[in-house]
Coordinates of C-alpha atoms and ligand atoms in Angstrom, one line a residue:
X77 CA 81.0 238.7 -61.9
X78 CA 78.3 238.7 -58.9
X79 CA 77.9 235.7 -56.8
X80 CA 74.6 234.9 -55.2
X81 CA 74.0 232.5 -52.6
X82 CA 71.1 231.1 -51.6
X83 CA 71.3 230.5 -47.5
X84 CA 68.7 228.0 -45.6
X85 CA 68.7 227.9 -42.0
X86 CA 66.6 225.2 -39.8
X87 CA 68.4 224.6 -36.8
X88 CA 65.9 225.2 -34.4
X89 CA 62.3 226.5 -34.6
X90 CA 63.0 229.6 -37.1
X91 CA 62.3 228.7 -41.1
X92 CA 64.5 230.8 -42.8
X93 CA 65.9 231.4 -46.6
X94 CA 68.3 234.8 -47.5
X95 CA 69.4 235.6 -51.0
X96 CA 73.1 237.3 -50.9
X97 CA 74.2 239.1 -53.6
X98 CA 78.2 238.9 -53.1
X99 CA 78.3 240.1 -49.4
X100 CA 74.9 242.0 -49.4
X101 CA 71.7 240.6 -48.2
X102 CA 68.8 241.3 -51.2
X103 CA 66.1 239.1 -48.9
X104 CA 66.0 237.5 -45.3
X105 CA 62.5 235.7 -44.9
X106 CA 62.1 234.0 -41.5
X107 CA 59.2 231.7 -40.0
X108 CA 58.4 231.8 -37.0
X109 CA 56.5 228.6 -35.8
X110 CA 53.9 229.4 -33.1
X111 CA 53.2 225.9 -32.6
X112 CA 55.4 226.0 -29.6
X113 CA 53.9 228.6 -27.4
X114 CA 51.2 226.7 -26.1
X115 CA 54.1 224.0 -24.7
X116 CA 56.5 226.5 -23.0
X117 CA 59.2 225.1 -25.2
X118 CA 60.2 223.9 -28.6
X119 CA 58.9 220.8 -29.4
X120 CA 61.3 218.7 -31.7
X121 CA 58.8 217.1 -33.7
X122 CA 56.5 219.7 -34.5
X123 CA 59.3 222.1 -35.5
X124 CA 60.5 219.6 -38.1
X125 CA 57.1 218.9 -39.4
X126 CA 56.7 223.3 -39.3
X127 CA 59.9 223.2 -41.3
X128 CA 58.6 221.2 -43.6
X129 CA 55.3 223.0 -44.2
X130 CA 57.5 226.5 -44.8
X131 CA 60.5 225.7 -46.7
X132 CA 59.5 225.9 -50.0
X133 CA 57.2 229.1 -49.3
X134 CA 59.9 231.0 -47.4
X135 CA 62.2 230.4 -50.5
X136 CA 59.5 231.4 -52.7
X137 CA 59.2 234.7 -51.2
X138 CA 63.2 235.2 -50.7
X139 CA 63.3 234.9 -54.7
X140 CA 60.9 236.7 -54.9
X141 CA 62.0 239.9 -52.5
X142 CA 65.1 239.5 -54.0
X143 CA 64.1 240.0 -57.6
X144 CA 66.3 237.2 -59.1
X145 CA 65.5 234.0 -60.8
X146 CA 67.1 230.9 -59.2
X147 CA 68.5 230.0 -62.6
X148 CA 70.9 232.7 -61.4
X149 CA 71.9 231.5 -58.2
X150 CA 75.9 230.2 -58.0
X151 CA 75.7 227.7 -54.4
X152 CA 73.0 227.0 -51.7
X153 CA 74.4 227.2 -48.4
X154 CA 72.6 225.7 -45.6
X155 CA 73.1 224.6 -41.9
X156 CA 74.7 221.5 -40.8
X157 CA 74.6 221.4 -37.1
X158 CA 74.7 222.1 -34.3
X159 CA 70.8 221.7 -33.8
X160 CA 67.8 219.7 -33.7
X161 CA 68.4 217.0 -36.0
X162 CA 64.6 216.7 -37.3
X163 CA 64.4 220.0 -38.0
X164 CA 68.5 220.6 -40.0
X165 CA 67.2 217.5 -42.1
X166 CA 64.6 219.0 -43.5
X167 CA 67.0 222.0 -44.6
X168 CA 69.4 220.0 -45.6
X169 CA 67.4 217.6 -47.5
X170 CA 65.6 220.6 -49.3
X171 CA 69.4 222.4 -49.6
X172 CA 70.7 219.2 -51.3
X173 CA 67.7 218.7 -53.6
X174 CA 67.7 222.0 -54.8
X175 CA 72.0 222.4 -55.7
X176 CA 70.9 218.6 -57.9
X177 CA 68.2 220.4 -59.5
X178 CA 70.5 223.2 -60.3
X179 CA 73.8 222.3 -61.0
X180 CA 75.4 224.2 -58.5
X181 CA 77.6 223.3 -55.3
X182 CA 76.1 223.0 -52.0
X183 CA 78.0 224.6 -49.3
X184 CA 77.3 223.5 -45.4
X185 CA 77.5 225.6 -42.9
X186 CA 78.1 225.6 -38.8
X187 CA 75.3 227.6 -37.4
X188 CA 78.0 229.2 -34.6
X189 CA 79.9 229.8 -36.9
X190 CA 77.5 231.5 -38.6
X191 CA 76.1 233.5 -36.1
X192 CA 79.6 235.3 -35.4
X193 CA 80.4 235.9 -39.4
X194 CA 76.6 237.5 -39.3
X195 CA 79.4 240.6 -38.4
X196 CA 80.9 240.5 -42.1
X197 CA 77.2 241.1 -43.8
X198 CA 77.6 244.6 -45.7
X199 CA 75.2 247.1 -44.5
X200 CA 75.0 250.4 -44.7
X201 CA 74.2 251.3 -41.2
X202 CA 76.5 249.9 -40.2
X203 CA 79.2 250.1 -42.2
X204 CA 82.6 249.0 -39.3
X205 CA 83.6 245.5 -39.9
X206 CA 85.6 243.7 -36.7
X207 CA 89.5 243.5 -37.7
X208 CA 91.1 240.3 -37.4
X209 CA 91.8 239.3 -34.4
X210 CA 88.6 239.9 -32.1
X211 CA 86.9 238.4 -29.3
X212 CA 83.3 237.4 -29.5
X213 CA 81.1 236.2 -27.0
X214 CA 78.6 233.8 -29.1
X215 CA 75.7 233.9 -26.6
X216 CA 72.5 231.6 -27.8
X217 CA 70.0 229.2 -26.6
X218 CA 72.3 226.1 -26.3
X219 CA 75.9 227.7 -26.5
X220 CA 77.7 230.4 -24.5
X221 CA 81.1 230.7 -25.4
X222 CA 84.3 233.0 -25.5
X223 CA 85.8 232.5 -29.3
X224 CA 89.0 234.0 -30.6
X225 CA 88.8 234.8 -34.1
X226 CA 91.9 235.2 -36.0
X227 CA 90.1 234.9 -39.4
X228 CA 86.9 233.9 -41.1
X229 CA 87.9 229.8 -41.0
X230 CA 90.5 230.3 -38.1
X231 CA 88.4 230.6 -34.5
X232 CA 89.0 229.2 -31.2
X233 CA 87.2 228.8 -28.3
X234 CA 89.1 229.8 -25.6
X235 CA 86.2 229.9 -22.7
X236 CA 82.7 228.0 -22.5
X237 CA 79.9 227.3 -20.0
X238 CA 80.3 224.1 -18.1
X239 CA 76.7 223.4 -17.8
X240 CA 73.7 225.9 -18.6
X241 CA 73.4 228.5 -22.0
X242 CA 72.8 232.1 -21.2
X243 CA 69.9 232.0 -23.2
X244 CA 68.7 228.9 -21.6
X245 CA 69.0 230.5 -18.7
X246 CA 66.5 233.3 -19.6
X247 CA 64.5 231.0 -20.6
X248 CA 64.0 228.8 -17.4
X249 CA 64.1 231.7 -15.4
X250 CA 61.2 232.9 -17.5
X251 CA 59.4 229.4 -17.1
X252 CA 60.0 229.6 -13.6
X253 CA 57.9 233.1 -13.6
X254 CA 55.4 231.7 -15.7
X255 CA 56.3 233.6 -18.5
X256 CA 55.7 232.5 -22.3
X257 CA 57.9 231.0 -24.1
X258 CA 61.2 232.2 -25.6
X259 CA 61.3 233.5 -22.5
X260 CA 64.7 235.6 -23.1
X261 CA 63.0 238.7 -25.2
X262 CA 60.2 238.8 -22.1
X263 CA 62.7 239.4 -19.5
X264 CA 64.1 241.7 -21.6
X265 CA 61.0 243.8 -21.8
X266 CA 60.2 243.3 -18.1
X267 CA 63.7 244.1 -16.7
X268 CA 63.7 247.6 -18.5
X269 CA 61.1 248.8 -15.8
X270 CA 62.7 247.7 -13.0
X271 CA 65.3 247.7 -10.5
X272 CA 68.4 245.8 -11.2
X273 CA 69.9 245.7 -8.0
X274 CA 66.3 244.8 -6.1
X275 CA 67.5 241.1 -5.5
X276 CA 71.6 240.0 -4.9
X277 CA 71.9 236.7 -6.9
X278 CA 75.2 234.7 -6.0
X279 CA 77.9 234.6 -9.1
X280 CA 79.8 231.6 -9.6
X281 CA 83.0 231.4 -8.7
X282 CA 84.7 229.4 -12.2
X283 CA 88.0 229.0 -13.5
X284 CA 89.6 230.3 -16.1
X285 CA 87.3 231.6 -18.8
X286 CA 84.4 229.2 -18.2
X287 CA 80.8 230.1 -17.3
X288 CA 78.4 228.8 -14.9
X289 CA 74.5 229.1 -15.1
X290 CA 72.9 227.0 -13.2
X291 CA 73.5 227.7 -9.7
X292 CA 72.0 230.8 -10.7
X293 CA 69.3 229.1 -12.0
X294 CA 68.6 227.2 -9.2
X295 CA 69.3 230.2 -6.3
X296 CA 66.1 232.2 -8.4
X297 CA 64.1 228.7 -8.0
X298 CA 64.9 228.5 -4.5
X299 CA 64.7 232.4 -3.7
X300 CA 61.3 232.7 -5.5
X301 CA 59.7 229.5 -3.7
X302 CA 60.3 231.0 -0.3
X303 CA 59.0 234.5 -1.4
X304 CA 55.9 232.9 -2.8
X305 CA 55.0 230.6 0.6
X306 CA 55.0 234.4 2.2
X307 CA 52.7 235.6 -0.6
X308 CA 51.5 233.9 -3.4
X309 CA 51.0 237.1 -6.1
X310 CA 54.9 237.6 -5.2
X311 CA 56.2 236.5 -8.9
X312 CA 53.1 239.3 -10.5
X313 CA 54.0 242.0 -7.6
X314 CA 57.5 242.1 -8.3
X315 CA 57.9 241.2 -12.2
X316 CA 60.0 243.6 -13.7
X317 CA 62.4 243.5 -10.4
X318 CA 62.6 240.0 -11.2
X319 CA 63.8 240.0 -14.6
X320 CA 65.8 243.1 -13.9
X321 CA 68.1 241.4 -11.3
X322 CA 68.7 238.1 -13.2
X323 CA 69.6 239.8 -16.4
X324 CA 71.8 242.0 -14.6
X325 CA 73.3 238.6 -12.8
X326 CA 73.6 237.3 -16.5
X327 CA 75.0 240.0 -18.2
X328 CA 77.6 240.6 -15.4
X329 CA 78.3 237.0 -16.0
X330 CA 79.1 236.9 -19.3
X331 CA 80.7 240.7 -18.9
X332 CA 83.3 239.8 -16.4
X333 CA 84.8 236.9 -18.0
X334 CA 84.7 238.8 -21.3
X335 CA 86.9 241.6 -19.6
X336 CA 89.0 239.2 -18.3
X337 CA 89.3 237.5 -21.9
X338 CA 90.8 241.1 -23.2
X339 CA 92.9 241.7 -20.5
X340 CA 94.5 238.3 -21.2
X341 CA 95.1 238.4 -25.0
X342 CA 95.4 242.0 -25.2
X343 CA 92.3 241.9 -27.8
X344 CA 90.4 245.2 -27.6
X345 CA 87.6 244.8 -30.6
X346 CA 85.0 242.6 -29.0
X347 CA 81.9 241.8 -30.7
X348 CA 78.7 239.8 -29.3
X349 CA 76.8 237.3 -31.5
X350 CA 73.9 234.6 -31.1
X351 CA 70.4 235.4 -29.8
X352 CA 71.0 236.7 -26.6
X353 CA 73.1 239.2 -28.6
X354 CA 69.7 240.7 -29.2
X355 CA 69.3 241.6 -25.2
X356 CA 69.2 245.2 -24.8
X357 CA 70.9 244.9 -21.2
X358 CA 73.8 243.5 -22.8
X359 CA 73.9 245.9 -25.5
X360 CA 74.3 248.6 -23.5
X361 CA 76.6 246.4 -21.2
X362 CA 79.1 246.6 -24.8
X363 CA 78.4 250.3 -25.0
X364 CA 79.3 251.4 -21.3
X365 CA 82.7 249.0 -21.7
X366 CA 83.4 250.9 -25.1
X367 CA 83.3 254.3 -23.0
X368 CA 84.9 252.7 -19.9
X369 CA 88.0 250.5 -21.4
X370 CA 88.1 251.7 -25.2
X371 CA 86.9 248.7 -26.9
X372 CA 85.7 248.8 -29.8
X373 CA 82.6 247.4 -30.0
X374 CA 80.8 245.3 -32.6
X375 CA 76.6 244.6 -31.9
X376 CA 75.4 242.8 -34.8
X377 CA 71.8 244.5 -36.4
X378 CA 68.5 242.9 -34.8
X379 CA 67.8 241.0 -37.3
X380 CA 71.2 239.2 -37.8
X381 CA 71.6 238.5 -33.7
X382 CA 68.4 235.5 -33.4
X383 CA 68.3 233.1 -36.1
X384 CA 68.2 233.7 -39.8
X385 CA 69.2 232.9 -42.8
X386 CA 71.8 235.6 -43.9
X387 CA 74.3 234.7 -41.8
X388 CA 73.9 231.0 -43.1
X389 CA 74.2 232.9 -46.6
X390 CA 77.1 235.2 -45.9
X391 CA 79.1 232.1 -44.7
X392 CA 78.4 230.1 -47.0
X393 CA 79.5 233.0 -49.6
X394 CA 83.2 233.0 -47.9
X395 CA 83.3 229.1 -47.8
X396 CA 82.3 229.6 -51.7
X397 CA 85.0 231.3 -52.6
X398 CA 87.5 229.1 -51.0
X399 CA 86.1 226.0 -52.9
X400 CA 84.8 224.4 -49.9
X401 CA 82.1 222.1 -51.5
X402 CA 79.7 219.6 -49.5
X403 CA 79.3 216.0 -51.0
X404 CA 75.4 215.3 -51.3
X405 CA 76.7 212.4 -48.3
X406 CA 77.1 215.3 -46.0
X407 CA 75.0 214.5 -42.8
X408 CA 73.9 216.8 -40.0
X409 CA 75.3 217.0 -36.7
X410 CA 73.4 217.7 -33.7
X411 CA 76.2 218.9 -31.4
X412 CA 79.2 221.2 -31.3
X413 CA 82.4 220.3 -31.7
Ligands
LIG116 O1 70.6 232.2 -31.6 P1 69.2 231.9 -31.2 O2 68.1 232.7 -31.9 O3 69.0 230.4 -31.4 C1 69.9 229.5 -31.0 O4 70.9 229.3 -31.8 O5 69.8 228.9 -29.9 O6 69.1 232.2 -29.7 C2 67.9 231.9 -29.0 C3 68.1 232.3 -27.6 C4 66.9 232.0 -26.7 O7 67.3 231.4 -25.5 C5 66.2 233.3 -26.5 O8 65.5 233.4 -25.3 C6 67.4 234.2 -26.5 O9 68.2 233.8 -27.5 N1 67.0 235.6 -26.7 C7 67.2 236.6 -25.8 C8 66.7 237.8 -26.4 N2 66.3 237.5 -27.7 C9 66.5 236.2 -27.9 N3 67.7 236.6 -24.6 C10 67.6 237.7 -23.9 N4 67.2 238.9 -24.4 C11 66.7 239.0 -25.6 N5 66.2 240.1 -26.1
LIG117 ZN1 71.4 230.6 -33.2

């Protein structure tokens, strides 16, 4: 018998709904609230109060794209934490309302988690699924980490930053620059017409498998204050050098402690999750090591690397099948742990 899940994810500032059929996505509808741009920044209480406004439409339409009925829907899965608490209420509170009205179990679900079993979604194009155990480097807004996965439910983190996210990191830069808000696809954009090596940013010098982001943070603060006393259309002028030399800083980052994380374990299928997952710098970063240290490489589709729902769904579709029920008690959390 087919299983369908119904997966809600409100974490941050992305409304989003996916209907799963078994381990197949029929719809993924995601809101984008614009309310932010204008602030440089997500602002907590207007994304819970944008939440609220699209959560019932973007289900709507994810039943509808779908083509089922939600009479025939078997769990709703939705995320828990970690994230802005306003904003996973209101998909919780709709998530638990819902499974009441139905009958059916509610199934929470840990949104970094998530983002790394995003890999197990079946798709045609791209039909390679990591093999137990793999690396992944879980790269988003508020979380940059090194995680071991042995299996769906068994994952350890075995290298993290110590202060800044990489993709907070794109995103002050970007502030810094003037540059709207998320400021990580921008740089993106920018860095692919320039020069990478134009400007030498320090690297940290951490422990271990831990990252550090915010001495580079500040050195580009600091660099791009002196270059602006000497002329102040420095930031426009040079743009695209900019952006090309901090993602490169970034991604060399994150790519030398993930090296060092296969040379330790002996792990050689690496795959990259989370929204800077999405950068095309770091994409090709993967690529290149497949060709230079025979990984294999795992790059999750564009739609499944920034937030959505059908990673919520495909989750909550394993932790389905092993029984793993929520109470209607079941709170958010804002953090990881
Ligand atoms: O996973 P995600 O959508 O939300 C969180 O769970 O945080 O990640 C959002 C982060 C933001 O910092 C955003 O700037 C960054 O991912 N991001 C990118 C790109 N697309 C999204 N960073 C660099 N290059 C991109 N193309
Ligand atoms: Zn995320």
């Amino acid at each position: 018998m087919d299983t369908y899940i119904l997966g809600i994810e409100s974490s941050c500032d992305d409304t989003s709904a996916a209907v799963l059929k078994n381990n197949k996505i029929l719809a993924n509808v995601i809101a984008n609230q614009d309310v932010h741009k204008i602030y440089g920044g997500v602002v907590p209480e207007l994304a819970s109060r944008a939440h609220q406004q699209n959560i019932i439409p973007v289900v709507h339409r994810a039943l509808d794209i779908a083509k089922i009925n939600k009479n025939q829907l078997n769990a709703i899965a939705f995320t828990n934490g970690p994230g802005l608490l306003g904003s996973l209420l209101v998909g919780a509170s709709f998530a638990k309302s819902f499974s009441l009205a139905l009958g059916i179990p509610l199934v929470e679900v840990n949104h970094m988690h998530a983002h790394i079993l995003a890999h197990f979604i079946e798709d045609e194009q791209q039909p390679e699924k990591p093999e137990f155990p793999f690396l992944c480097l879980t790269v988003s807004g508020g979380h940059t980490q090194i995680m071991l996965i042995r299996d769906y439910f068994d994952m350890e983190v075995i290298g993290q930053t110590i202060d800044d996210a990489s993709g907070e990191t794109f995103d002050k830069v970007a502030k810094i620059m003037g540059l709207p808000y998320p400021g990580g696809p921008m740089i993106d954009k920018l860095a692919r017409e320039g020069n990478p090596c134009a400007i030498k940013f320090p690297h940290p010098k951490i422990p271990g498998l831990d990252f550090s982001f915010s001495g580079l943070k500040t050195s580009v603060l600091y660099y791009l204050r002196d270059r602006l006393r000497e002329d102040p259309d420095y930031i426009e002028k040079n743009k695209q050098d900019i952006s090309a030399s901090v993602q490169h800083t970034i991604i060399e980052i994150l790519m030398s402690k993930l090296r060092k994380a296969a040379r330790e374990t002996g792990i050689r299928q690496v795959a990259i999750a989370g929204g800077v997952s999405a950068n095309s710098g770091l994409r090709q970063a993967m690529l290149n090591e497949r060709e230079a240290s025979g990984w294999q490489v795992y790059i999750p589709k564009f739609e499944y690397s920034t937030d959505n729902a059908a990673m919520i769904a495909i989750t909550g579709y394993y932790k389905f099948l092993k029984g793993e029920h929520a109470a209607q008690d079941v709170t958010p959390f804002t953090r990881y742990s």
